[in-house]
mmCIF file of C-alpha atoms in Angstrom:
data_model
loop_
_atom_site.group_PDB
_atom_site.id
_atom_site.type_symbol
_atom_site.label_atom_id
_atom_site.label_comp_id
_atom_site.label_asym_id
_atom_site.label_seq_id
_atom_site.Cartn_x
_atom_site.Cartn_y
_atom_site.Cartn_z
ATOM 1 C CA MET X 1 87.185 37.516 73.598
ATOM 2 C CA SER X 2 90.953 37.217 74.163
ATOM 3 C CA PHE X 3 91.615 38.468 70.622
ATOM 4 C CA ARG X 4 89.522 41.547 71.333
ATOM 5 C CA ILE X 5 91.348 42.197 74.605
ATOM 6 C CA SER X 6 94.713 42.114 72.872
ATOM 7 C CA LEU X 7 93.358 44.217 70.013
ATOM 8 C CA SER X 8 92.206 46.876 72.519
ATOM 9 C CA GLY X 9 95.719 46.822 73.969
ATOM 10 C CA MET X 10 97.224 47.381 70.509
ATOM 11 C CA ASN X 11 94.804 50.229 69.861
ATOM 12 C CA ALA X 12 95.705 51.810 73.191
ATOM 13 C CA ALA X 13 99.430 51.501 72.470
ATOM 14 C CA THR X 14 98.830 53.056 69.034
ATOM 15 C CA SER X 15 96.996 55.994 70.646
ATOM 16 C CA ASP X 16 99.864 56.392 73.111
ATOM 17 C CA LEU X 17 102.338 56.447 70.226
ATOM 18 C CA ASN X 18 100.225 59.016 68.362
ATOM 19 C CA VAL X 19 100.123 61.327 71.385
ATOM 20 C CA THR X 20 103.864 60.929 71.908
ATOM 21 C CA SER X 21 104.488 61.572 68.212
ATOM 22 C CA ASN X 22 102.449 64.777 68.353
ATOM 23 C CA ASN X 23 104.368 65.947 71.420
ATOM 24 C CA ILE X 24 107.719 65.308 69.751
ATOM 25 C CA ALA X 25 106.590 67.032 66.549
ATOM 26 C CA ASN X 26 105.738 70.167 68.574
ATOM 27 C CA SER X 27 108.831 70.204 70.757
ATOM 28 C CA ASN X 28 109.860 73.520 69.146
ATOM 29 C CA THR X 29 106.371 75.066 68.887
ATOM 30 C CA VAL X 30 106.125 78.312 70.873
ATOM 31 C CA GLY X 31 103.710 78.020 73.790
ATOM 32 C CA PHE X 32 102.811 74.384 73.011
ATOM 33 C CA LYS X 33 101.497 72.275 75.881
ATOM 34 C CA GLN X 34 102.167 68.551 75.741
ATOM 35 C CA SER X 35 99.423 65.966 76.120
ATOM 36 C CA ARG X 36 99.259 62.668 77.960
ATOM 37 C CA ALA X 37 97.250 59.628 76.940
ATOM 38 C CA GLU X 38 95.245 58.347 79.893
ATOM 39 C CA PHE X 39 93.650 54.888 79.833
ATOM 40 C CA ALA X 40 90.929 53.036 81.685
ATOM 41 C CA ASP X 41 90.219 49.325 82.017
ATOM 42 C CA VAL X 42 87.030 47.796 80.579
ATOM 43 C CA PHE X 43 84.776 45.337 82.401
ATOM 44 C CA PRO X 44 81.605 43.734 81.049
ATOM 45 C CA VAL X 45 78.894 44.687 83.510
ATOM 46 C CA SER X 46 75.556 42.877 83.643
ATOM 47 C CA ALA X 47 72.365 43.941 85.332
ATOM 48 C CA TYR X 48 73.438 41.892 88.368
ATOM 49 C CA GLY X 49 76.919 43.388 88.688
ATOM 50 C CA LEU X 50 80.240 41.545 88.501
ATOM 51 C CA SER X 51 80.951 38.058 89.671
ATOM 52 C CA ARG X 52 84.057 37.217 91.644
ATOM 53 C CA ASN X 53 85.684 35.436 88.704
ATOM 54 C CA ALA X 54 84.952 38.155 86.079
ATOM 55 C CA ILE X 55 87.809 38.930 83.727
ATOM 56 C CA GLY X 56 88.357 42.371 82.231
ATOM 57 C CA ALA X 57 87.494 43.088 78.614
ATOM 58 C CA GLY X 58 90.590 45.112 77.774
ATOM 59 C CA VAL X 59 91.525 48.788 77.822
ATOM 60 C CA LYS X 60 90.175 52.003 76.361
ATOM 61 C CA LEU X 61 91.531 55.514 75.842
ATOM 62 C CA ALA X 62 89.847 57.558 78.607
ATOM 63 C CA GLN X 63 91.142 60.971 77.532
ATOM 64 C CA VAL X 64 94.052 62.862 76.059
ATOM 65 C CA ALA X 65 94.874 65.280 78.882
ATOM 66 C CA GLN X 66 96.702 68.502 78.127
ATOM 67 C CA GLN X 67 99.528 69.363 80.543
ATOM 68 C CA PHE X 68 99.708 73.103 81.245
ATOM 69 C CA ASP X 69 103.063 73.068 82.989
ATOM 70 C CA GLN X 70 105.227 76.182 82.603
ATOM 71 C CA GLY X 71 107.588 76.109 79.629
ATOM 72 C CA ASN X 72 111.031 77.691 79.707
ATOM 73 C CA VAL X 73 111.076 81.463 79.108
ATOM 74 C CA GLU X 74 113.620 82.205 76.393
ATOM 75 C CA PHE X 75 114.669 85.768 75.604
ATOM 76 C CA SER X 76 114.437 86.827 71.975
ATOM 77 C CA GLY X 77 115.007 90.590 72.136
ATOM 78 C CA LYS X 78 112.004 91.309 69.908
ATOM 79 C CA ALA X 79 109.754 93.938 71.489
ATOM 80 C CA LEU X 80 106.468 92.250 70.548
ATOM 81 C CA ASP X 81 107.497 88.806 71.774
ATOM 82 C CA LEU X 82 105.654 88.191 75.056
ATOM 83 C CA ALA X 83 105.878 85.324 77.519
ATOM 84 C CA ILE X 84 103.629 84.538 80.473
ATOM 85 C CA SER X 85 105.498 83.466 83.580
ATOM 86 C CA GLY X 86 102.824 81.812 85.681
ATOM 87 C CA GLN X 87 99.136 81.140 85.139
ATOM 88 C CA GLY X 88 96.842 82.633 82.543
ATOM 89 C CA PHE X 89 96.360 82.963 78.797
ATOM 90 C CA PHE X 90 96.583 85.773 76.282
ATOM 91 C CA THR X 91 93.116 86.845 75.192
ATOM 92 C CA MET X 92 92.788 86.896 71.398
ATOM 93 C CA SER X 93 90.141 87.847 68.862
ATOM 94 C CA ASN X 94 89.654 85.552 65.867
ATOM 95 C CA ASN X 95 87.387 87.637 63.627
ATOM 96 C CA GLY X 96 85.252 88.507 66.636
ATOM 97 C CA ALA X 97 85.394 85.093 68.329
ATOM 98 C CA THR X 98 87.398 85.030 71.556
ATOM 99 C CA VAL X 99 90.175 82.457 71.753
ATOM 100 C CA TYR X 100 93.069 81.972 74.153
ATOM 101 C CA SER X 101 96.765 81.262 73.716
ATOM 102 C CA ARG X 102 100.055 80.880 75.570
ATOM 103 C CA ALA X 103 102.103 81.637 72.449
ATOM 104 C CA GLY X 104 103.306 85.244 72.478
ATOM 105 C CA ASN X 105 105.115 85.439 69.132
ATOM 106 C CA PHE X 106 103.293 88.588 68.037
ATOM 107 C CA GLY X 107 103.861 90.999 65.207
ATOM 108 C CA ALA X 108 102.038 93.886 63.557
ATOM 109 C CA ASP X 109 99.824 93.608 60.471
ATOM 110 C CA SER X 110 99.465 96.211 57.707
ATOM 111 C CA ASP X 111 97.029 98.240 59.824
ATOM 112 C CA GLY X 112 99.225 98.245 62.899
ATOM 113 C CA PHE X 113 97.179 95.682 64.845
ATOM 114 C CA VAL X 114 99.211 93.284 66.996
ATOM 115 C CA VAL X 115 98.532 89.746 65.764
ATOM 116 C CA ASN X 116 99.956 86.242 66.072
ATOM 117 C CA PRO X 117 101.002 84.172 63.007
ATOM 118 C CA ALA X 118 97.392 82.953 62.612
ATOM 119 C CA GLY X 119 96.099 86.532 62.405
ATOM 120 C CA HIS X 120 94.412 86.540 65.827
ATOM 121 C CA ARG X 121 94.445 90.019 67.385
ATOM 122 C CA LEU X 122 95.807 90.557 70.885
ATOM 123 C CA GLN X 123 93.211 92.006 73.271
ATOM 124 C CA VAL X 124 94.010 94.753 75.786
ATOM 125 C CA PHE X 125 92.271 97.003 78.259
ATOM 126 C CA PRO X 126 92.276 100.477 76.639
ATOM 127 C CA PRO X 127 93.526 103.586 78.502
ATOM 128 C CA SER X 128 90.765 105.224 80.532
ATOM 129 C CA ALA X 129 89.181 108.466 79.351
ATOM 130 C CA SER X 130 90.693 110.317 82.313
ATOM 131 C CA GLY X 131 94.187 109.348 81.179
ATOM 132 C CA THR X 132 94.968 107.575 84.446
ATOM 133 C CA GLY X 133 94.882 103.787 84.476
ATOM 134 C CA PHE X 134 93.009 101.467 82.154
ATOM 135 C CA ASP X 135 89.372 100.602 81.584
ATOM 136 C CA THR X 136 89.230 96.976 82.738
ATOM 137 C CA GLY X 137 85.565 96.790 81.783
ATOM 138 C CA LYS X 138 86.333 96.894 78.072
ATOM 139 C CA LEU X 139 88.396 94.840 75.658
ATOM 140 C CA GLY X 140 89.872 96.117 72.424
ATOM 141 C CA ASP X 141 92.401 95.229 69.749
ATOM 142 C CA LEU X 142 95.919 96.454 70.457
ATOM 143 C CA GLN X 143 96.946 98.786 67.650
ATOM 144 C CA LEU X 144 100.362 100.370 67.484
ATOM 145 C CA ALA X 145 100.443 104.138 67.061
ATOM 146 C CA VAL X 146 102.141 104.720 63.715
ATOM 147 C CA GLY X 147 101.871 108.529 63.628
ATOM 148 C CA ASP X 148 103.974 111.150 65.363
ATOM 149 C CA ALA X 149 103.400 112.122 68.974
ATOM 150 C CA PRO X 150 101.928 115.654 69.091
ATOM 151 C CA PRO X 151 104.012 118.454 70.606
ATOM 152 C CA GLN X 152 103.277 120.068 73.937
ATOM 153 C CA ALA X 153 103.832 123.754 74.576
ATOM 154 C CA THR X 154 105.953 124.665 77.583
ATOM 155 C CA GLY X 155 103.742 125.902 80.381
ATOM 156 C CA ARG X 156 106.117 125.816 83.337
ATOM 157 C CA VAL X 157 109.826 126.208 83.992
ATOM 158 C CA ASP X 158 111.211 125.090 87.369
ATOM 159 C CA ILE X 159 114.475 126.746 88.357
ATOM 160 C CA GLY X 160 116.586 125.482 91.225
ATOM 161 C CA THR X 161 119.375 127.995 91.741
ATOM 162 C CA ASN X 162 121.542 129.599 94.368
ATOM 163 C CA LEU X 163 122.255 133.320 94.105
ATOM 164 C CA SER X 164 125.440 134.662 95.645
ATOM 165 C CA ALA X 165 124.769 136.383 98.982
ATOM 166 C CA GLU X 166 127.902 138.474 98.461
ATOM 167 C CA ALA X 167 126.976 139.739 94.980
ATOM 168 C CA LYS X 168 127.107 143.475 94.243
ATOM 169 C CA PRO X 169 124.821 145.459 91.923
ATOM 170 C CA PRO X 170 126.076 145.525 88.303
ATOM 171 C CA ALA X 171 128.296 148.404 87.312
ATOM 172 C CA VAL X 172 126.279 149.072 84.143
ATOM 173 C CA THR X 173 122.645 150.212 84.151
ATOM 174 C CA PRO X 174 120.017 149.835 82.843
ATOM 175 C CA PHE X 175 119.709 146.104 82.120
ATOM 176 C CA ASP X 176 120.713 145.025 78.624
ATOM 177 C CA ALA X 177 120.519 141.340 77.722
ATOM 178 C CA ASN X 178 123.402 141.816 75.291
ATOM 179 C CA ASP X 179 125.702 143.407 77.879
ATOM 180 C CA PRO X 180 127.075 140.971 80.493
ATOM 181 C CA GLU X 181 128.113 143.943 82.647
ATOM 182 C CA SER X 182 124.453 144.843 83.222
ATOM 183 C CA TYR X 183 123.425 141.635 85.062
ATOM 184 C CA THR X 184 124.890 139.470 87.787
ATOM 185 C CA HIS X 185 124.062 135.891 86.749
ATOM 186 C CA THR X 186 122.323 134.186 83.817
ATOM 187 C CA THR X 187 121.102 130.763 82.700
ATOM 188 C CA SER X 188 119.007 129.502 79.791
ATOM 189 C CA LEU X 189 117.140 126.470 78.479
ATOM 190 C CA THR X 190 115.096 125.296 75.474
ATOM 191 C CA VAL X 191 111.301 125.729 75.542
ATOM 192 C CA TYR X 192 108.645 124.772 72.980
ATOM 193 C CA ASP X 193 105.621 126.465 71.439
ATOM 194 C CA SER X 194 102.289 124.827 70.531
ATOM 195 C CA LEU X 195 103.668 123.688 67.147
ATOM 196 C CA GLY X 196 106.672 121.994 68.723
ATOM 197 C CA ALA X 197 109.190 124.598 67.563
ATOM 198 C CA ALA X 198 112.124 125.095 69.919
ATOM 199 C CA HIS X 199 112.987 128.486 71.427
ATOM 200 C CA THR X 200 115.705 129.654 73.785
ATOM 201 C CA GLN X 201 114.521 131.162 77.038
ATOM 202 C CA SER X 202 117.072 133.084 79.104
ATOM 203 C CA MET X 203 116.855 134.213 82.718
ATOM 204 C CA HIS X 204 119.070 137.112 83.866
ATOM 205 C CA PHE X 205 119.477 137.806 87.591
ATOM 206 C CA VAL X 206 120.307 141.361 88.647
ATOM 207 C CA LYS X 207 121.317 142.262 92.219
ATOM 208 C CA THR X 208 119.665 145.466 93.397
ATOM 209 C CA ALA X 209 120.973 148.013 95.898
ATOM 210 C CA ASN X 210 118.531 146.746 98.501
ATOM 211 C CA PRO X 211 119.675 143.949 100.856
ATOM 212 C CA ASN X 212 118.611 140.417 99.846
ATOM 213 C CA GLU X 213 116.752 141.714 96.786
ATOM 214 C CA TRP X 214 117.122 140.637 93.167
ATOM 215 C CA GLN X 215 115.368 141.173 89.884
ATOM 216 C CA ILE X 216 114.899 138.481 87.240
ATOM 217 C CA HIS X 217 114.607 139.461 83.571
ATOM 218 C CA THR X 218 113.370 136.824 81.109
ATOM 219 C CA SER X 219 113.635 136.739 77.344
ATOM 220 C CA ILE X 220 112.692 134.307 74.576
ATOM 221 C CA ASP X 221 114.879 134.243 71.462
ATOM 222 C CA GLY X 222 116.415 137.522 72.586
ATOM 223 C CA THR X 223 113.097 139.345 73.046
ATOM 224 C CA VAL X 224 112.629 140.552 76.626
ATOM 225 C CA ALA X 225 109.316 139.357 78.053
ATOM 226 C CA GLY X 226 107.792 142.284 79.921
ATOM 227 C CA ALA X 227 108.997 143.956 83.088
ATOM 228 C CA PRO X 228 111.345 142.227 85.550
ATOM 229 C CA THR X 229 110.090 140.401 88.640
ATOM 230 C CA THR X 230 111.492 141.266 92.057
ATOM 231 C CA LEU X 231 112.784 138.438 94.241
ATOM 232 C CA GLN X 232 113.106 138.987 97.972
ATOM 233 C CA TYR X 233 115.075 136.639 100.227
ATOM 234 C CA SER X 234 115.202 136.403 104.020
ATOM 235 C CA ASP X 235 118.285 136.904 106.151
ATOM 236 C CA THR X 236 118.644 133.099 106.155
ATOM 237 C CA GLY X 237 118.648 132.875 102.349
ATOM 238 C CA ALA X 238 115.091 131.543 101.819
ATOM 239 C CA LEU X 239 112.799 133.039 99.194
ATOM 240 C CA LEU X 240 110.162 135.303 100.706
ATOM 241 C CA SER X 241 108.572 136.887 97.649
ATOM 242 C CA PRO X 242 106.895 136.099 95.365
ATOM 243 C CA THR X 243 105.033 133.435 97.385
ATOM 244 C CA PRO X 244 105.236 130.473 96.857
ATOM 245 C CA GLY X 245 107.822 131.254 94.212
ATOM 246 C CA ARG X 246 105.750 130.772 91.080
ATOM 247 C CA PHE X 247 104.750 133.653 88.807
ATOM 248 C CA PRO X 248 103.598 133.979 85.177
ATOM 249 C CA MET X 249 105.553 135.599 82.362
ATOM 250 C CA PRO X 250 103.810 137.891 79.887
ATOM 251 C CA ALA X 251 102.552 135.993 76.821
ATOM 252 C CA HIS X 252 105.115 135.826 74.034
ATOM 253 C CA ASP X 253 104.191 135.575 70.338
ATOM 254 C CA PRO X 254 106.702 133.242 68.659
ATOM 255 C CA GLY X 255 105.766 134.667 65.243
ATOM 256 C CA ASN X 256 105.446 131.327 63.457
ATOM 257 C CA GLY X 257 101.689 130.818 63.667
ATOM 258 C CA ALA X 258 101.826 129.054 67.027
ATOM 259 C CA ALA X 259 99.706 130.156 69.956
ATOM 260 C CA PRO X 260 101.216 132.805 72.268
ATOM 261 C CA MET X 261 103.584 131.196 74.768
ATOM 262 C CA ALA X 262 102.325 131.544 78.341
ATOM 263 C CA VAL X 263 105.156 130.277 80.523
ATOM 264 C CA ALA X 264 105.195 130.395 84.316
ATOM 265 C CA LEU X 265 108.476 130.462 86.248
ATOM 266 C CA ASP X 266 108.847 128.608 89.538
ATOM 267 C CA LEU X 267 111.749 129.669 91.760
ATOM 268 C CA GLY X 268 110.378 128.093 94.920
ATOM 269 C CA ASN X 269 113.587 126.062 95.243
ATOM 270 C CA SER X 270 115.927 129.032 94.806
ATOM 271 C CA THR X 271 118.174 130.252 97.634
ATOM 272 C CA GLN X 272 120.677 133.010 98.454
ATOM 273 C CA TYR X 273 123.641 131.400 100.191
ATOM 274 C CA GLY X 274 127.398 131.835 100.180
ATOM 275 C CA ASN X 275 129.364 133.488 97.474
ATOM 276 C CA LYS X 276 128.822 131.195 94.460
ATOM 277 C CA PHE X 277 126.113 131.106 91.837
ATOM 278 C CA GLY X 278 124.873 127.662 90.849
ATOM 279 C CA VAL X 279 121.991 125.945 89.035
ATOM 280 C CA SER X 280 120.843 122.662 90.548
ATOM 281 C CA ALA X 281 117.683 122.161 88.471
ATOM 282 C CA LEU X 282 116.339 123.565 85.214
ATOM 283 C CA VAL X 283 113.234 121.689 84.040
ATOM 284 C CA GLN X 284 110.438 122.542 81.597
ATOM 285 C CA ASP X 285 107.310 120.540 80.755
ATOM 286 C CA GLY X 286 107.096 120.959 76.959
ATOM 287 C CA HIS X 287 108.378 118.823 74.122
ATOM 288 C CA ALA X 288 108.654 118.770 70.358
ATOM 289 C CA THR X 289 106.947 116.411 67.915
ATOM 290 C CA GLY X 290 108.131 112.853 68.420
ATOM 291 C CA ARG X 291 108.586 109.888 66.096
ATOM 292 C CA LEU X 292 107.923 106.337 67.240
ATOM 293 C CA THR X 293 111.148 104.616 68.244
ATOM 294 C CA GLY X 294 109.954 101.460 69.933
ATOM 295 C CA ILE X 295 107.450 99.512 71.981
ATOM 296 C CA GLU X 296 108.049 98.273 75.496
ATOM 297 C CA VAL X 297 105.900 96.021 77.696
ATOM 298 C CA SER X 298 106.066 96.068 81.489
ATOM 299 C CA ALA X 299 105.753 93.055 83.777
ATOM 300 C CA GLU X 300 102.126 94.073 84.394
ATOM 301 C CA GLY X 301 101.439 93.894 80.646
ATOM 302 C CA ILE X 302 101.274 97.666 80.084
ATOM 303 C CA VAL X 303 102.202 98.410 76.466
ATOM 304 C CA ASN X 304 103.937 101.766 75.980
ATOM 305 C CA ALA X 305 104.979 103.512 72.766
ATOM 306 C CA ARG X 306 108.260 105.411 73.093
ATOM 307 C CA TYR X 307 108.995 108.490 70.976
ATOM 308 C CA THR X 308 112.093 110.483 70.091
ATOM 309 C CA ASN X 309 110.951 113.396 72.236
ATOM 310 C CA GLY X 310 111.140 111.259 75.370
ATOM 311 C CA VAL X 311 107.388 110.816 75.667
ATOM 312 C CA SER X 312 106.036 107.377 76.552
ATOM 313 C CA THR X 313 102.359 106.833 75.683
ATOM 314 C CA PRO X 314 100.362 103.878 77.085
ATOM 315 C CA LEU X 315 98.494 101.983 74.359
ATOM 316 C CA GLY X 316 96.758 99.453 76.584
ATOM 317 C CA GLN X 317 97.224 96.736 79.177
ATOM 318 C CA VAL X 318 97.329 93.115 78.060
ATOM 319 C CA ALA X 319 94.111 91.307 79.015
ATOM 320 C CA MET X 320 94.787 87.969 80.718
ATOM 321 C CA THR X 321 92.280 85.126 81.096
ATOM 322 C CA ASN X 322 92.295 82.091 83.340
ATOM 323 C CA PHE X 323 89.986 79.119 83.919
ATOM 324 C CA ALA X 324 89.077 76.917 86.858
ATOM 325 C CA ASN X 325 89.965 73.848 84.759
ATOM 326 C CA PRO X 326 92.381 74.662 81.914
ATOM 327 C CA GLN X 327 92.486 70.974 80.943
ATOM 328 C CA GLY X 328 88.856 71.326 79.882
ATOM 329 C CA LEU X 329 89.748 73.823 77.142
ATOM 330 C CA GLN X 330 89.215 72.732 73.542
ATOM 331 C CA SER X 331 92.309 72.861 71.375
ATOM 332 C CA LEU X 332 91.679 74.681 68.086
ATOM 333 C CA GLY X 333 95.115 74.403 66.547
ATOM 334 C CA ASP X 334 97.336 77.395 65.737
ATOM 335 C CA ASN X 335 98.289 77.464 69.447
ATOM 336 C CA ALA X 336 94.749 78.503 70.387
ATOM 337 C CA TRP X 337 92.121 77.156 72.763
ATOM 338 C CA ALA X 338 88.417 77.818 73.241
ATOM 339 C CA GLU X 339 86.390 77.674 76.419
ATOM 340 C CA THR X 340 84.012 74.775 77.062
ATOM 341 C CA ALA X 341 81.584 73.788 79.779
ATOM 342 C CA GLU X 342 84.341 71.656 81.322
ATOM 343 C CA SER X 343 86.834 74.530 81.490
ATOM 344 C CA GLY X 344 84.465 76.783 83.387
ATOM 345 C CA ASP X 345 83.752 80.442 82.731
ATOM 346 C CA PRO X 346 86.668 82.698 81.784
ATOM 347 C CA ARG X 347 88.084 84.972 84.464
ATOM 348 C CA VAL X 348 89.616 88.110 82.971
ATOM 349 C CA GLY X 349 92.259 90.174 84.757
ATOM 350 C CA THR X 350 95.683 91.765 84.517
ATOM 351 C CA ALA X 351 99.176 90.362 84.813
ATOM 352 C CA GLY X 352 100.490 90.204 88.353
ATOM 353 C CA SER X 353 97.057 90.226 89.965
ATOM 354 C CA SER X 354 95.433 87.267 91.718
ATOM 355 C CA ALA X 355 95.657 83.986 89.749
ATOM 356 C CA PHE X 356 97.644 85.592 86.912
ATOM 357 C CA GLY X 357 101.344 85.408 86.141
ATOM 358 C CA MET X 358 103.636 88.190 84.979
ATOM 359 C CA VAL X 359 104.335 89.206 81.383
ATOM 360 C CA GLN X 360 107.916 89.166 80.127
ATOM 361 C CA GLY X 361 108.534 91.413 77.129
ATOM 362 C CA GLY X 362 111.135 90.421 74.545
ATOM 363 C CA ALA X 363 110.792 86.736 75.439
ATOM 364 C CA LEU X 364 108.848 83.628 74.424
ATOM 365 C CA GLU X 365 107.579 80.636 76.363
ATOM 366 C CA ALA X 366 109.024 77.492 74.826
ATOM 367 C CA SER X 367 107.185 74.202 74.427
ATOM 368 C CA ASN X 368 106.960 72.245 77.673
ATOM 369 C CA VAL X 369 107.777 68.971 75.884
ATOM 370 C CA ASP X 370 110.635 67.019 77.493
ATOM 371 C CA LEU X 371 112.172 65.064 74.614
ATOM 372 C CA THR X 372 113.905 62.567 76.900
ATOM 373 C CA GLU X 373 110.628 61.742 78.601
ATOM 374 C CA GLN X 374 108.841 61.414 75.276
ATOM 375 C CA LEU X 375 111.460 59.029 73.883
ATOM 376 C CA VAL X 376 111.058 56.827 76.960
ATOM 377 C CA ASN X 377 107.268 56.944 76.464
ATOM 378 C CA MET X 378 107.783 55.931 72.845
ATOM 379 C CA ILE X 379 109.812 52.870 73.837
ATOM 380 C CA THR X 380 107.230 51.906 76.475
ATOM 381 C CA ALA X 381 104.329 52.223 74.031
ATOM 382 C CA GLN X 382 106.259 50.245 71.450
ATOM 383 C CA ARG X 383 106.848 47.432 73.959
ATOM 384 C CA ASN X 384 103.157 47.448 74.882
ATOM 385 C CA PHE X 385 102.184 47.151 71.239
ATOM 386 C CA GLN X 386 104.644 44.293 70.694
ATOM 387 C CA ALA X 387 103.453 42.466 73.796
ATOM 388 C CA ASN X 388 99.792 42.708 72.740
ATOM 389 C CA ALA X 389 100.711 41.576 69.235
ATOM 390 C CA GLN X 390 102.551 38.613 70.747
ATOM 391 C CA MET X 391 99.415 37.773 72.764
ATOM 392 C CA ILE X 392 97.401 37.610 69.536
ATOM 393 C CA SER X 393 100.033 35.360 68.000
ATOM 394 C CA THR X 394 99.981 33.103 71.052
ATOM 395 C CA GLN X 395 96.173 32.951 71.064
ATOM 396 C CA ASP X 396 96.227 32.103 67.375
ATOM 397 C CA GLN X 397 98.570 29.188 68.030
ATOM 398 C CA ILE X 398 96.295 27.947 70.831
ATOM 399 C CA THR X 399 93.300 28.210 68.532
ATOM 400 C CA GLN X 400 95.102 26.273 65.824
ATOM 401 C CA THR X 401 96.011 23.593 68.344
ATOM 402 C CA VAL X 402 92.359 23.208 69.343
ATOM 403 C CA ILE X 403 91.244 23.084 65.700
ATOM 404 C CA ASN X 404 93.828 20.392 64.919
ATOM 405 C CA ILE X 405 92.648 18.058 67.698
ATOM 406 C CA ARG X 406 91.254 14.818 66.251
#
């Protein structure tokens, strides 16, 4: 019996060394979670229980418990590198089978899908059909948009300006966009048609002979757009007419096959104060075609594609999963785990919500292996092995002594 007890001790020490060896080997593996060998004593139990002088029968390996402590978050600068700071796992698709991972070293495959080195696809909540928020009832593969962002025709121009209260009517009449003597003030900006082509829209302000009254003439690429619009201000400089300051321009045909440009002007923030003309705001809502320049991920896991035209398009929100007992997950290798009955059912949510950590873009979670601790464990396991081996040697000598008795 004593040989078997010592042999169980050697086997336990060997298991401890194997676990420690695996931890050390993965000390630089992204998202790796170290394991700990846990042991239990063995007692021979009869139908009548244990007697007071029963001696244990050795030791056994009870389980190899995974330790899901947070690893250090190290910044890499790569847009598709993601780290979870807190609880939760990335939700991945392995050819249709759902697996989970803490390793966020992602890249894009030939079809633009975001995958890890094992080819597992990152799962996200897709943008909702309404364009606001995300559909948290669905999961889908995250695919990077590789095409250009479509253009958007200008539909509105907001003008924040102050017209001089001391201005006089122009000396030259009628209005001529090419004659600066025929208007009082002017400003211009770039607008876009439905094909994304840029055009120059100019606004010319003409003081009339009537008190606090102006006319605004608009033109696109030098072509005057219809009749002027009359602006009427109060004796305190606030815009009275048109109310509330927004009015449409006549449709303009850009002549390049694009749809007629229907632009509305909004001068609700214009005033007539003092003796100086000034423009405080000049904003339009159109943009040209854009090329993809980069991907950025927010702390809530929202993945946005950025384009050269300044547009940022949401591609999805990273789907996070957590479990009541993460230690019950089954390790599959390739930094992936699968749910089991011991782990409990998966709980899916978003980063930053209850029971889920935040997502850090451009960073990776390092292995949580502490090399110093593992080296100490290695020495301890080695001593245990040597001590059990010495027990076998001692028991062998005792046996030989008994055999040699005459």
